[in-house]
Coordinates of C-alpha atoms in Angstrom, one line a residue:
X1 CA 39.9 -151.0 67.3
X2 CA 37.5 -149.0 65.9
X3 CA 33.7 -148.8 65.7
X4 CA 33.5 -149.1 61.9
X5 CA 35.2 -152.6 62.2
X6 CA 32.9 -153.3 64.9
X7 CA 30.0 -152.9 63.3
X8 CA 29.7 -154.9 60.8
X9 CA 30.7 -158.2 63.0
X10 CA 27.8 -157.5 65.0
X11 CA 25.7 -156.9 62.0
X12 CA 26.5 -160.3 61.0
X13 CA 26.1 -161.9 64.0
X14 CA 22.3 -160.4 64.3
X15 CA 21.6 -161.8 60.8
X16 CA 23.1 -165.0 61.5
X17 CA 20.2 -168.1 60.8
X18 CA 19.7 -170.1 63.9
X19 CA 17.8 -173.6 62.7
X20 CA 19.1 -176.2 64.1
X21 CA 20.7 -177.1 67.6
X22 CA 23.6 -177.1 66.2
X23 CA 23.1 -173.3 64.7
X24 CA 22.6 -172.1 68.1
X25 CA 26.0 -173.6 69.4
X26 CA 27.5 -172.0 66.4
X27 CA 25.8 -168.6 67.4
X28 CA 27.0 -168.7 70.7
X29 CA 30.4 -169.5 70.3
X30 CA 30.7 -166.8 67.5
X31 CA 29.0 -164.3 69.9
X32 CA 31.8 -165.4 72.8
X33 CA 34.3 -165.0 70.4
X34 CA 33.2 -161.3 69.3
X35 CA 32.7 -160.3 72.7
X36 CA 36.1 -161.9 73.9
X37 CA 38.2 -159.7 70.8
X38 CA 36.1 -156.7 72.6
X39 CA 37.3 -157.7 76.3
X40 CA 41.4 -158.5 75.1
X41 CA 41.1 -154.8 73.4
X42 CA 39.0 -153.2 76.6
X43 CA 41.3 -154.9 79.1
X44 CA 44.8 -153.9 77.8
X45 CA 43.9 -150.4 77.6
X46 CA 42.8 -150.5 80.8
X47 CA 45.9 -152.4 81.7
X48 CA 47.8 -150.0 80.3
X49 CA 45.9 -146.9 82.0
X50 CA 46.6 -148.1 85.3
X51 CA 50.1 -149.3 85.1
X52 CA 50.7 -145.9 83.7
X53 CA 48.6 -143.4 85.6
X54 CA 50.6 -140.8 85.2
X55 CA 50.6 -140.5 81.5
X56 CA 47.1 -138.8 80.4
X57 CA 47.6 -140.6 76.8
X58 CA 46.5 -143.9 78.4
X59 CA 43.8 -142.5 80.3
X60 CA 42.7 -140.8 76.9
X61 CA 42.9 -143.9 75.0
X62 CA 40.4 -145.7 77.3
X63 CA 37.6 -143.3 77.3
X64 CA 37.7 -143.2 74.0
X65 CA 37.2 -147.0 73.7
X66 CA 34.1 -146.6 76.5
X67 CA 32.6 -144.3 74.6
X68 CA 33.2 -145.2 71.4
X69 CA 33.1 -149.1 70.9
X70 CA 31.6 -150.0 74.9
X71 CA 28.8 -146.8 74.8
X72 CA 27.7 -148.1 71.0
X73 CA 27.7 -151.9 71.9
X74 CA 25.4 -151.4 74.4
X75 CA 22.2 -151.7 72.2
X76 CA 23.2 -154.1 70.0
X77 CA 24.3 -156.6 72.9
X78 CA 20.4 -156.4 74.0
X79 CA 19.6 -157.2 70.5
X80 CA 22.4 -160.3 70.8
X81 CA 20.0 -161.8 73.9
X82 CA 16.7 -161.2 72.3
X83 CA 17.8 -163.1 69.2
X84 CA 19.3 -165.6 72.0
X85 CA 15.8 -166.4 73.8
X86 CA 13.5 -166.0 70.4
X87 CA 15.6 -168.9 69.3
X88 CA 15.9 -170.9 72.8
X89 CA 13.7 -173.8 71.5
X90 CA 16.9 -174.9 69.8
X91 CA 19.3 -174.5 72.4
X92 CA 20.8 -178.2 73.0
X93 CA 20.8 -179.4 76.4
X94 CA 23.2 -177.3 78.9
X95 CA 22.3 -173.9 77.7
X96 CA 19.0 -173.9 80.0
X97 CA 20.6 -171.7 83.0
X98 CA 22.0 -169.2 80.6
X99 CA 18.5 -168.3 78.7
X100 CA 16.7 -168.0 82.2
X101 CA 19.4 -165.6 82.7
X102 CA 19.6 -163.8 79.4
X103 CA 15.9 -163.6 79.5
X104 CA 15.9 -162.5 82.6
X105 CA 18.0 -159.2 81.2
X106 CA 15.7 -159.2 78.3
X107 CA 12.2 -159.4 80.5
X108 CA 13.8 -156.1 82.3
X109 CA 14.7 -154.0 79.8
X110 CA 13.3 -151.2 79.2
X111 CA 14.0 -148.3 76.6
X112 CA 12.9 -145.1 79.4
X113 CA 15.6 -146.6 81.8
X114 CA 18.3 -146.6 79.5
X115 CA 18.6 -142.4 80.3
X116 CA 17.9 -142.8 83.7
X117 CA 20.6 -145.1 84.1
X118 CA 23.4 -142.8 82.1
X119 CA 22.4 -140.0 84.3
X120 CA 22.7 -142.3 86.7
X121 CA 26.3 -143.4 86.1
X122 CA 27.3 -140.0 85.6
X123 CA 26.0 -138.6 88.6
X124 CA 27.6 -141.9 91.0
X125 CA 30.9 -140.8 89.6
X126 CA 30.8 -137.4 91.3
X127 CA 31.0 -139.1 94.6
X128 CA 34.8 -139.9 93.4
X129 CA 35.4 -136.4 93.0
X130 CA 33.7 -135.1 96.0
X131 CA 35.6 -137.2 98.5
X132 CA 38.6 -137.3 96.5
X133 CA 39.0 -134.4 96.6
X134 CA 38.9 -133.1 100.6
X135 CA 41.5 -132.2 101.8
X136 CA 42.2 -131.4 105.7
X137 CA 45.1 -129.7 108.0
X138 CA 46.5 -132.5 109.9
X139 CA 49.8 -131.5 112.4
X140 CA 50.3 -128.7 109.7
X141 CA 50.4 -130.2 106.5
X142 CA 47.1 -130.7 104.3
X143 CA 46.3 -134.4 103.9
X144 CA 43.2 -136.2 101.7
X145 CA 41.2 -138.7 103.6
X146 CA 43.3 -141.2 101.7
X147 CA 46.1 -140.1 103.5
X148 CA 44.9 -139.1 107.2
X149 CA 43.7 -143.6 107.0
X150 CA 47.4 -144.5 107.1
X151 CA 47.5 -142.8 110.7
X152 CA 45.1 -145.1 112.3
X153 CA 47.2 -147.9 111.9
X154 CA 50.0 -145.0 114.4
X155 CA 51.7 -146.5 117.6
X156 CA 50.6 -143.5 119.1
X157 CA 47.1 -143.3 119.8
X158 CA 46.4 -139.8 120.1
X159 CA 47.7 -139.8 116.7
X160 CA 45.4 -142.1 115.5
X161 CA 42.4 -139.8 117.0
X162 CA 43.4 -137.1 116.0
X163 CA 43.3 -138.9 112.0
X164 CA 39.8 -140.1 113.0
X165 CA 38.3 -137.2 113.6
X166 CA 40.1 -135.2 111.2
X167 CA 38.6 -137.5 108.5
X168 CA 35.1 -137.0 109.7
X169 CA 35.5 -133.2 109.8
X170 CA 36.5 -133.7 105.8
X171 CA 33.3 -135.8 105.8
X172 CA 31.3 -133.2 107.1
X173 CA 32.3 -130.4 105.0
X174 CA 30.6 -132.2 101.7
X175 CA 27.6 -133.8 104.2
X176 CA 25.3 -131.5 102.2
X177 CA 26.5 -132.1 98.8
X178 CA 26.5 -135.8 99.5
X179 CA 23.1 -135.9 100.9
X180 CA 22.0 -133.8 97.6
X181 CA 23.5 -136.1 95.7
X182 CA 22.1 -139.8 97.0
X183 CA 19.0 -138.4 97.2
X184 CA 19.3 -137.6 93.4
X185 CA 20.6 -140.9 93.2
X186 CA 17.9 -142.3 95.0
X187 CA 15.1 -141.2 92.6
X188 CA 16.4 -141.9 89.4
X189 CA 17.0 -145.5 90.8
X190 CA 13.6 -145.9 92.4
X191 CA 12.4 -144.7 88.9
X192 CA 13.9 -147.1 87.0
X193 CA 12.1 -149.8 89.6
X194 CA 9.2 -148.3 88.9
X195 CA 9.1 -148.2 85.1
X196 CA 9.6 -151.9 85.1
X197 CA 6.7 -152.5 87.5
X198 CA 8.3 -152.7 90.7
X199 CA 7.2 -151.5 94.0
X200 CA 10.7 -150.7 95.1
X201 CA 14.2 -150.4 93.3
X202 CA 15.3 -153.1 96.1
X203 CA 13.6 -155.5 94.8
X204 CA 14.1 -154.8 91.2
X205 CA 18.1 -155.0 91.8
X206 CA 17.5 -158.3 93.3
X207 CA 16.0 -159.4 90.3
X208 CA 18.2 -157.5 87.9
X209 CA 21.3 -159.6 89.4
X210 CA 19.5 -163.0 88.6
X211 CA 19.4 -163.7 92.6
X212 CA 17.1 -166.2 91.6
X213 CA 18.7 -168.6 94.5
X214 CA 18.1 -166.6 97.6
X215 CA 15.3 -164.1 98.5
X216 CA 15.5 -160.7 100.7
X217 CA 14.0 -162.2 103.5
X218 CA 17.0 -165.0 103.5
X219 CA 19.2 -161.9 103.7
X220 CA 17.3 -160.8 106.7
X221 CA 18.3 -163.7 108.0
X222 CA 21.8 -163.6 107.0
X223 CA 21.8 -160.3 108.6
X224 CA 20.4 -161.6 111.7
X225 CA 22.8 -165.0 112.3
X226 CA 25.4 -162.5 112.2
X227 CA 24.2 -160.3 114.5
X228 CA 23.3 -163.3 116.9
X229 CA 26.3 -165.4 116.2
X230 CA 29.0 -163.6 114.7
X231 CA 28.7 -160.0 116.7
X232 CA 29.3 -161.4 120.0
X233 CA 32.3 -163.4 119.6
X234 CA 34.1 -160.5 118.0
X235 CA 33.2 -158.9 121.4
X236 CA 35.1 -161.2 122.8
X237 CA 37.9 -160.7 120.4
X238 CA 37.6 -157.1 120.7
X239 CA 38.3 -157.5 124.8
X240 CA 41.4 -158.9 124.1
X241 CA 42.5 -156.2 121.8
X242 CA 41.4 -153.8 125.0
X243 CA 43.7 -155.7 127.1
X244 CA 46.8 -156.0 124.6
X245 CA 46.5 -152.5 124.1
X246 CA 46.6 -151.4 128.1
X247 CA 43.1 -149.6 127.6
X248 CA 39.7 -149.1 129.1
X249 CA 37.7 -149.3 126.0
X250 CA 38.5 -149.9 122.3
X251 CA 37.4 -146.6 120.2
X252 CA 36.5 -146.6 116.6
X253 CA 40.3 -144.9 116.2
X254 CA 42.1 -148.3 118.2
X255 CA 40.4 -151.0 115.8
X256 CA 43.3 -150.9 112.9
X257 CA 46.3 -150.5 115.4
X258 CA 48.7 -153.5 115.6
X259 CA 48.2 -155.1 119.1
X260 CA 51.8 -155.7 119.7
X261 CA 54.0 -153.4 117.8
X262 CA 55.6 -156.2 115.8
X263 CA 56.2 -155.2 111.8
X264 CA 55.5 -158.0 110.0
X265 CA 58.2 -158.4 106.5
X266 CA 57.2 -161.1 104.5
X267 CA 59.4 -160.3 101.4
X268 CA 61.9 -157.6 100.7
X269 CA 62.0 -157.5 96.9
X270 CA 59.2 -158.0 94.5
X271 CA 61.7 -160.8 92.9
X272 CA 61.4 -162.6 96.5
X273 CA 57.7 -162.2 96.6
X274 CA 57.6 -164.3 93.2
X275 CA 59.6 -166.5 94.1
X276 CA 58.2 -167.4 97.6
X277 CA 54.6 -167.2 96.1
X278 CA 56.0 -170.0 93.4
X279 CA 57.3 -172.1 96.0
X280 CA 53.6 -171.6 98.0
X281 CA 52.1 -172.5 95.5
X282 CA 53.6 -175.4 94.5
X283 CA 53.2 -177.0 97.6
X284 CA 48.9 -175.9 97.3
X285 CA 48.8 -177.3 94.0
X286 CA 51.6 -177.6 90.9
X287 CA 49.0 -177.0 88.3
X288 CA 48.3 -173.4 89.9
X289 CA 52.2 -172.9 90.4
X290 CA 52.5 -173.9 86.5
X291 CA 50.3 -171.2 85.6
X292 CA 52.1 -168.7 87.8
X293 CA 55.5 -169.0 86.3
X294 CA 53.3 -169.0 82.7
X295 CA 52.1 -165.2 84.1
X296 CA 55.9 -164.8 85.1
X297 CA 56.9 -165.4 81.6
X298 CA 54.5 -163.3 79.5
X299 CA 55.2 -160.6 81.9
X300 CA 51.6 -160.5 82.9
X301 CA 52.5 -159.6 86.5
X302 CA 52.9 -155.7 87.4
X303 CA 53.1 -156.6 91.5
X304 CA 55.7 -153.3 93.0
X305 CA 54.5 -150.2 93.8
X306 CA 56.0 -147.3 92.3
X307 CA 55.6 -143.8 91.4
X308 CA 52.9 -143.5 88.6
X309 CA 50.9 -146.4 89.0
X310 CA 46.9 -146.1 90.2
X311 CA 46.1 -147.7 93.4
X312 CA 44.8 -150.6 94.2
X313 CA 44.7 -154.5 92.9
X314 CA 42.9 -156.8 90.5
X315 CA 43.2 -159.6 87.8
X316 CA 42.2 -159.1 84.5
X317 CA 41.2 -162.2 82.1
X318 CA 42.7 -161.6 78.6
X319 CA 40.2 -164.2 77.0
X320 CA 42.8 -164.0 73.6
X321 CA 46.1 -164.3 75.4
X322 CA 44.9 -167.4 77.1
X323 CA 46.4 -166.1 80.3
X324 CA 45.3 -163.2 82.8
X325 CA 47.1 -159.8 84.1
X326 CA 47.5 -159.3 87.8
X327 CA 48.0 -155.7 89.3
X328 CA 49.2 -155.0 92.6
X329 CA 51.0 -152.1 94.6
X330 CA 53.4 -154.4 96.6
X331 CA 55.2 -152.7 99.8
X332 CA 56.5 -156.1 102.0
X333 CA 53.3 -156.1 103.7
X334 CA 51.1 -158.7 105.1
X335 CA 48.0 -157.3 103.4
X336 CA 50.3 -158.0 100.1
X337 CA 50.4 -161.5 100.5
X338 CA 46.7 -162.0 101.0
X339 CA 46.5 -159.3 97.8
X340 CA 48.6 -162.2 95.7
X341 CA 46.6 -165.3 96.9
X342 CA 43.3 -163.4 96.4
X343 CA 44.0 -162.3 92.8
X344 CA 45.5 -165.4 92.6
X345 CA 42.0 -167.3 93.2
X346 CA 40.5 -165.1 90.1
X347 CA 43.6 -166.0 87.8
X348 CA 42.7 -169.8 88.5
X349 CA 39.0 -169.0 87.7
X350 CA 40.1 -167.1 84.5
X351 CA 42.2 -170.2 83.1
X352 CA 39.4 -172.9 84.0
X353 CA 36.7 -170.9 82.3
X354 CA 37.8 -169.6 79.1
X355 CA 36.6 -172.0 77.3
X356 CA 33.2 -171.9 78.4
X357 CA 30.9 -169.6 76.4
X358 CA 31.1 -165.7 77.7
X359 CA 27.7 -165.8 79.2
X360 CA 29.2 -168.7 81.7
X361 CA 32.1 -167.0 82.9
X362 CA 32.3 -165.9 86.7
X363 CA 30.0 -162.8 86.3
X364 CA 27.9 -162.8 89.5
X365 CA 30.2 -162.1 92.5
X366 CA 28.9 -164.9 95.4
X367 CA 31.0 -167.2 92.6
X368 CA 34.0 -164.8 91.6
X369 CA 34.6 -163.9 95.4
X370 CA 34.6 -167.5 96.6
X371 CA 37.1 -168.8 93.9
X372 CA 39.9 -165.7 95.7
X373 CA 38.4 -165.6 99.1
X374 CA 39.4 -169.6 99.4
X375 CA 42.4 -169.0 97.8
X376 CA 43.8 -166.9 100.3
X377 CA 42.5 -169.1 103.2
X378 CA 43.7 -172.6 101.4
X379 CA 47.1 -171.0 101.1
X380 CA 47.8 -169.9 104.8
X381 CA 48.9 -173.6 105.2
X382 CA 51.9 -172.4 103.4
X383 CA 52.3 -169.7 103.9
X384 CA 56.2 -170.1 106.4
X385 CA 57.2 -169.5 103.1
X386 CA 56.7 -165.7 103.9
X387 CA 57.1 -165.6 107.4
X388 CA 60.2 -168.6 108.9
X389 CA 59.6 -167.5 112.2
X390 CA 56.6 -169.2 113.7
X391 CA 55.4 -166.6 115.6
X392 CA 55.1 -164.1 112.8
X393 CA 53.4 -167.2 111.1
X394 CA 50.9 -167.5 114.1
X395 CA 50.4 -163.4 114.0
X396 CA 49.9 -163.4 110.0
X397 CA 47.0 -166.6 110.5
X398 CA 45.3 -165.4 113.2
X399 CA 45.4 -161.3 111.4
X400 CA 43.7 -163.1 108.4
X401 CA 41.5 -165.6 110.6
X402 CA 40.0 -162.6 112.6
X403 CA 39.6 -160.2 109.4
X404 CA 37.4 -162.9 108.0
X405 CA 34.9 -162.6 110.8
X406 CA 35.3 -158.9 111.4
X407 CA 34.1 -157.9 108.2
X408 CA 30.9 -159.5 108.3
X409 CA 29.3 -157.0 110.5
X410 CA 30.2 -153.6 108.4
X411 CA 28.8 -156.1 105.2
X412 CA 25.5 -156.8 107.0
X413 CA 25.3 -152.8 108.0
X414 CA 26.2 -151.8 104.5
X415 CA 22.9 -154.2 103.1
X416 CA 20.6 -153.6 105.4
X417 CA 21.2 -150.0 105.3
X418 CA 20.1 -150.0 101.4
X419 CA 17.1 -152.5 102.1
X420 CA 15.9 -149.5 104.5
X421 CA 16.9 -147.2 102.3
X422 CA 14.8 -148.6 99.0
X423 CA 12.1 -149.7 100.7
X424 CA 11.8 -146.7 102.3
X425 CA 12.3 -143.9 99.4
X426 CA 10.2 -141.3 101.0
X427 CA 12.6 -141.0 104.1
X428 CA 14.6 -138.2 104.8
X429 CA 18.6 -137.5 105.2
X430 CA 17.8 -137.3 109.2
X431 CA 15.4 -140.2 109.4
X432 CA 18.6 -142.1 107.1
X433 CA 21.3 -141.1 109.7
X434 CA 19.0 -142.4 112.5
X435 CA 18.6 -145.7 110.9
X436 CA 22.0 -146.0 109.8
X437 CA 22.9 -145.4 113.7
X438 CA 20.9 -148.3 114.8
X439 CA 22.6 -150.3 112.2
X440 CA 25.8 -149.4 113.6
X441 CA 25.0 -150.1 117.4
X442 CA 23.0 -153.7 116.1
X443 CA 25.9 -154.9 114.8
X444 CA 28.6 -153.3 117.0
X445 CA 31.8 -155.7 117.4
X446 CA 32.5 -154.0 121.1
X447 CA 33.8 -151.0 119.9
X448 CA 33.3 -148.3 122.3
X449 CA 31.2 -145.1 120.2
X450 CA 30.3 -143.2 123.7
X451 CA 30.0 -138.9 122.7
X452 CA 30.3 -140.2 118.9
X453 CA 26.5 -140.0 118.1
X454 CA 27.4 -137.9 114.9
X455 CA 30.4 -139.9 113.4
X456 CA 28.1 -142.8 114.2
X457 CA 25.3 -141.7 112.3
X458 CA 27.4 -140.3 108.9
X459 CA 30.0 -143.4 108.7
X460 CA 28.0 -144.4 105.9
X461 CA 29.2 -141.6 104.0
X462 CA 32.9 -143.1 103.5
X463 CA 30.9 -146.5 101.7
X464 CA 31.6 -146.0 98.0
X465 CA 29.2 -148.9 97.0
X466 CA 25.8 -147.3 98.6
X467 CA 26.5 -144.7 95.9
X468 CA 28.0 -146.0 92.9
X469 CA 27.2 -149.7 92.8
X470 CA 23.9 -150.1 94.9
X471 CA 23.3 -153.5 96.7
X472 CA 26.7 -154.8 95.1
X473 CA 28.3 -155.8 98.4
X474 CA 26.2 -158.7 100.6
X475 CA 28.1 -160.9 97.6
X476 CA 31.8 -161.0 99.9
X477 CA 29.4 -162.1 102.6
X478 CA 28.1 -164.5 100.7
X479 CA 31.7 -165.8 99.9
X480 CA 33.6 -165.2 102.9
X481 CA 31.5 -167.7 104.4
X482 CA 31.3 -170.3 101.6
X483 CA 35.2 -169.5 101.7
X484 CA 35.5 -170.4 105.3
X485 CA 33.5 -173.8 104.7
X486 CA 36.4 -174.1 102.1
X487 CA 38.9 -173.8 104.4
X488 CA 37.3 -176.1 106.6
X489 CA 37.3 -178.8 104.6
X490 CA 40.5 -178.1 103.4
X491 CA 41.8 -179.0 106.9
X492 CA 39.9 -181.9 106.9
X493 CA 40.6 -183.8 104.0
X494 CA 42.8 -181.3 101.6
X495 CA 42.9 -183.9 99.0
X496 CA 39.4 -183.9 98.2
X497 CA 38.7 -180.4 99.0
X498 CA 41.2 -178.9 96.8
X499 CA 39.9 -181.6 93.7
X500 CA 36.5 -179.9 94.8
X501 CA 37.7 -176.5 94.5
X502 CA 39.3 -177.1 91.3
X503 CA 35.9 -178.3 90.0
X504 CA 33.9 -175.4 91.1
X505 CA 36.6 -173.3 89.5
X506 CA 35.8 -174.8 85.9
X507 CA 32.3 -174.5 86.0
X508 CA 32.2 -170.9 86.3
X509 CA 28.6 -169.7 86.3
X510 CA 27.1 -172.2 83.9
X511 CA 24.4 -173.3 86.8
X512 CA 22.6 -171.4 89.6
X513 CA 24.4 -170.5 92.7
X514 CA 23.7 -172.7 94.6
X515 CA 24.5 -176.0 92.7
X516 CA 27.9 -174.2 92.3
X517 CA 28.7 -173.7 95.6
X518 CA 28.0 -177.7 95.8
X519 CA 30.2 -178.3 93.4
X520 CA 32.8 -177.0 95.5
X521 CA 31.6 -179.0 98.5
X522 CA 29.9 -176.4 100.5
X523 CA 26.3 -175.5 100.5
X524 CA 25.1 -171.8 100.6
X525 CA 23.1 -171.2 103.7
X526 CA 22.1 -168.6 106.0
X527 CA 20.9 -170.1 108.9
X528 CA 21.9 -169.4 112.2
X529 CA 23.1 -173.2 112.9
X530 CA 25.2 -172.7 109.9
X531 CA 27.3 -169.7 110.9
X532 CA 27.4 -170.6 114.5
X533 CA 29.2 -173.5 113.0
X534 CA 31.5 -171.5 110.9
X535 CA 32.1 -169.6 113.5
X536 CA 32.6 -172.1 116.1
X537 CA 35.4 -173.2 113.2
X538 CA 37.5 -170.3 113.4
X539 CA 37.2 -169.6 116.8
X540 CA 38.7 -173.0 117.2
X541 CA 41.6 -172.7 114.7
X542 CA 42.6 -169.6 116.3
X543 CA 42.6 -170.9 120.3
X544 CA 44.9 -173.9 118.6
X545 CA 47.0 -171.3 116.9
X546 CA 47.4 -169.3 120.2
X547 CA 48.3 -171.9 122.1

């Protein structure tokens, strides 16, 4: 694809005569249609990079599309929403969430940020290649940071010390350079707030996302129901890892340590792996299981790890192909069956929404994360396809069960962090440290940080998002909860909830939020009452499964 073929579709598109309702249907589904041959060209070449990441032709090829057909798009695609809300009054009914949304975009645009926010992209990228690129003697050989995290998962726990606080001596080497480099960040971005007539870039993120549903101050309170409800049964949780383990106290280095030594092998070949995840699925739902062996077929499933792949997992939607890609780097782990249902959730959302117009597909996160959050949850009930013994089924639902809850602390440290941050841009690197510190001892699951004043304050640091995707991360709060209520109700009554999860899957993001997340039969709340109850939830599906 090149840009000289591009061009002249968009062209068209921009002079295209919108007089009539039925015009403006046209319009859009011509626009979805352009921007969908753009996607199935962007997304194999990306598909291609990372199932070859060894071969610097792919790599090549891609950059060349971002900079030649994405980097060009960009202003024209502006253009494509201003021509989209100067001719809303003849949108037909069911396009009224999408122009608040597009001219939401529109209202914030403006022609000053569009430099900030290259510099901007540019400079978030060198946080990549600062940490990636530490390196540290570990028992004599040199290991990235990467690396030493394997080692805190070690039997032996002066091992998994030693890794701990190898990685923060890495950490420390680039604390200046980091420091120097957020608070470069931190300008430009409070800039950009400003130029658009914000007080704060915090606010004007909230806006620029379309969270038209919730407000800060309802993730204050999110923040605080779990500190108040979810923080101290994990340190109840966390006592019985103390006691499993034989310890006095749980340190940061004994929270990703397996509790009884038992290996878990779900699979031995990534042929098994299919097959079992067919069978799973089948007995979820025989539509999803369809669709699978469909991915099987096309060869749209690259699940083993090997030599030469990148790292990592996702699903791609290949809006041409009528079917997405899943990616995975599958060893016969436990964490590789949740990978598969998660990515599995997203595939399900890819096939129900391609036929709705591109501006209605699962683009904000609190929807994309629910549809594979739920997924993995929904399938647990099946999952003795993986594990025949029953207790390596019990240790696999109770690992997942307790992960749910256990994130949600480090998710409310990691937002609240930035609200301080951006609504304090004057601060300094000490006074950030300090504040991050309280953060971590507010929301402290009862893990035992006595003498660790200094790792406490600079475990920010290892966060990718709070330097290259500010504010993009309260979302799989957001979700895991509204997946838990999923769960929930799948228990309940799995008929009905799965018909309601199947619903909420086709609507995608064609209405706000919150009347999606009813769709699915949930509601999205923050109260305390709420996650107390969720809460309560879990902690009673694991007491039965411990039993």
């Amino acid at each position: 694809m090149r840009w000289e073929e591009v061009e002249p579709v968009v062209r068209e598109l921009l002079d295209f005569q919108i007089s009539s309702p039925e015009e403006f249907r046209s319009f859009i589904n011509r626009v979805t249609d352009f921007f969908d041959q753009i996607e199935e060209e962007h997304a194999w070449l990306y598909i291609k990079m990372t199932v070859n990441a060894d071969k610097e032709e792919y790599a090549k090829a891609y950059e060349e599309f971002q900079k030649e057909i994405v980097a060009k798009l960009k202003p024209y695609e502006q253009r494509i929403k201003e021509k989209i809300v100067e001719n809303e009054h003849f949108a037909p009914r069911g396009y009224e969430h999408m122009i608040k949304v597009i001219k939401n975009d529109v209202e914030l645009f403006r022609e000053e940020n569009v430099p900030l926010q290259v510099k901007e992209s540019i400079l978030s990228r060198n946080y990549g290649t600062i940490v990636g690129n530490i390196e540290v003697d570990f028992k004599g050989e040199k290991k990235t940071l990467q690396q030493l995290s394997v080692y805190l998962r070690d039997p032996d726990r002066s091992t998994r010390e030693l890794a701990w606080r190898k990685r923060y001596e890495g950490i420390w080497e680039v604390r200046d350079k980091l420091n120097k480099l957020f608070d470069e960040l931190k300008e430009i971005r409070h800039q950009q707030a400003l130029n658009v007539g914000f007080s704060n870039y915090r606010d004007y993120m909230h806006r620029l996302k379309s969270r038209f549903e919730y407000t800060p101050e309802d993730l204050y309170r999110f923040h605080e129901a779990v500190e108040k409800e979810v923080v101290p049964y994990l340190v109840e949780r966390t006592k019985v890892r103390q006691k499993k383990l034989g310890i006095e106290s749980v340190r940061p280095w004994d929270t990703a340590v397996d509790v009884d030594g038992k290996i878990l092998k779900p699979f031995s070949s990534v042929e098994e792996f299919m097959e079992k995840t067919e069978r799973a699925l089948k007995r979820l739902n025989s539509t999803f299981a369809e669709r699978f062996r469909l991915m099987r077929e096309k060869n749209l499933l690259d699940l083993e790890n090997r030599k030469g792949k990148a790292p990592g997992g996702y699903n791609h939607t290949l809006p041409k192909t009528g079917a997405p890609f899943i990616f995975m780097n599958a060893v016969g782990q436990p964490g590789d069956v949740r990978t598969i249902f998660h990515e599995l959730g997203h595939s399900m959302h890819s096939f129900e929404t391609l036929s709705l117009p591109v501006f209605y597909r699962p683009h904000r996160m609190e929807v994309a994360e629910l549809a594979s959050m739920s997924m993995e949850l929904i399938s647990m009930e099946y999952w003795d396809e993986f594990y025949t013994d029953p207790e390596d089924l019990k240790k696999a639902k109770i690992e997942e069960l307790e992960g749910t809850l256990y994130f949600l602390p480090w998710c409310m440290t990691v937002d609240a962090f930035q609200h301080w941050i951006y609504t304090n841009p004057d601060h300094t690197p000490k006074e950030r440290d300090e504040y991050f510190a309280y953060l971590m001892d507010r929301f402290n699951p009862g893990v035992d940080w006595n003498d660790l004043d200094e790792e406490k304050k600079t475990r920010w640091f290892f966060q990718l998002h709070i330097f290259e995707v500010p504010f993009y991360y309260i979302e799989y709060g957001i979700a895991q909860i509204g997946a838990l209520a999923i769960y929930r109700n799948y228990i309940e009554d799995p008929e009905k909830a799965l018909k309601d999860y199947q619903r909420f899957l086709s609507v995608g993001c064609s209405m706000p939020v919150d009347e999606v997340y009813k769709t699915a039969g949930i509601e999205l709340k923050f109260s305390r009452d709420y996650i107390r109850e969720i809460v309560g939830f879990v902690a009673k599906q694991i007491e039965e499964i411990e039993k």
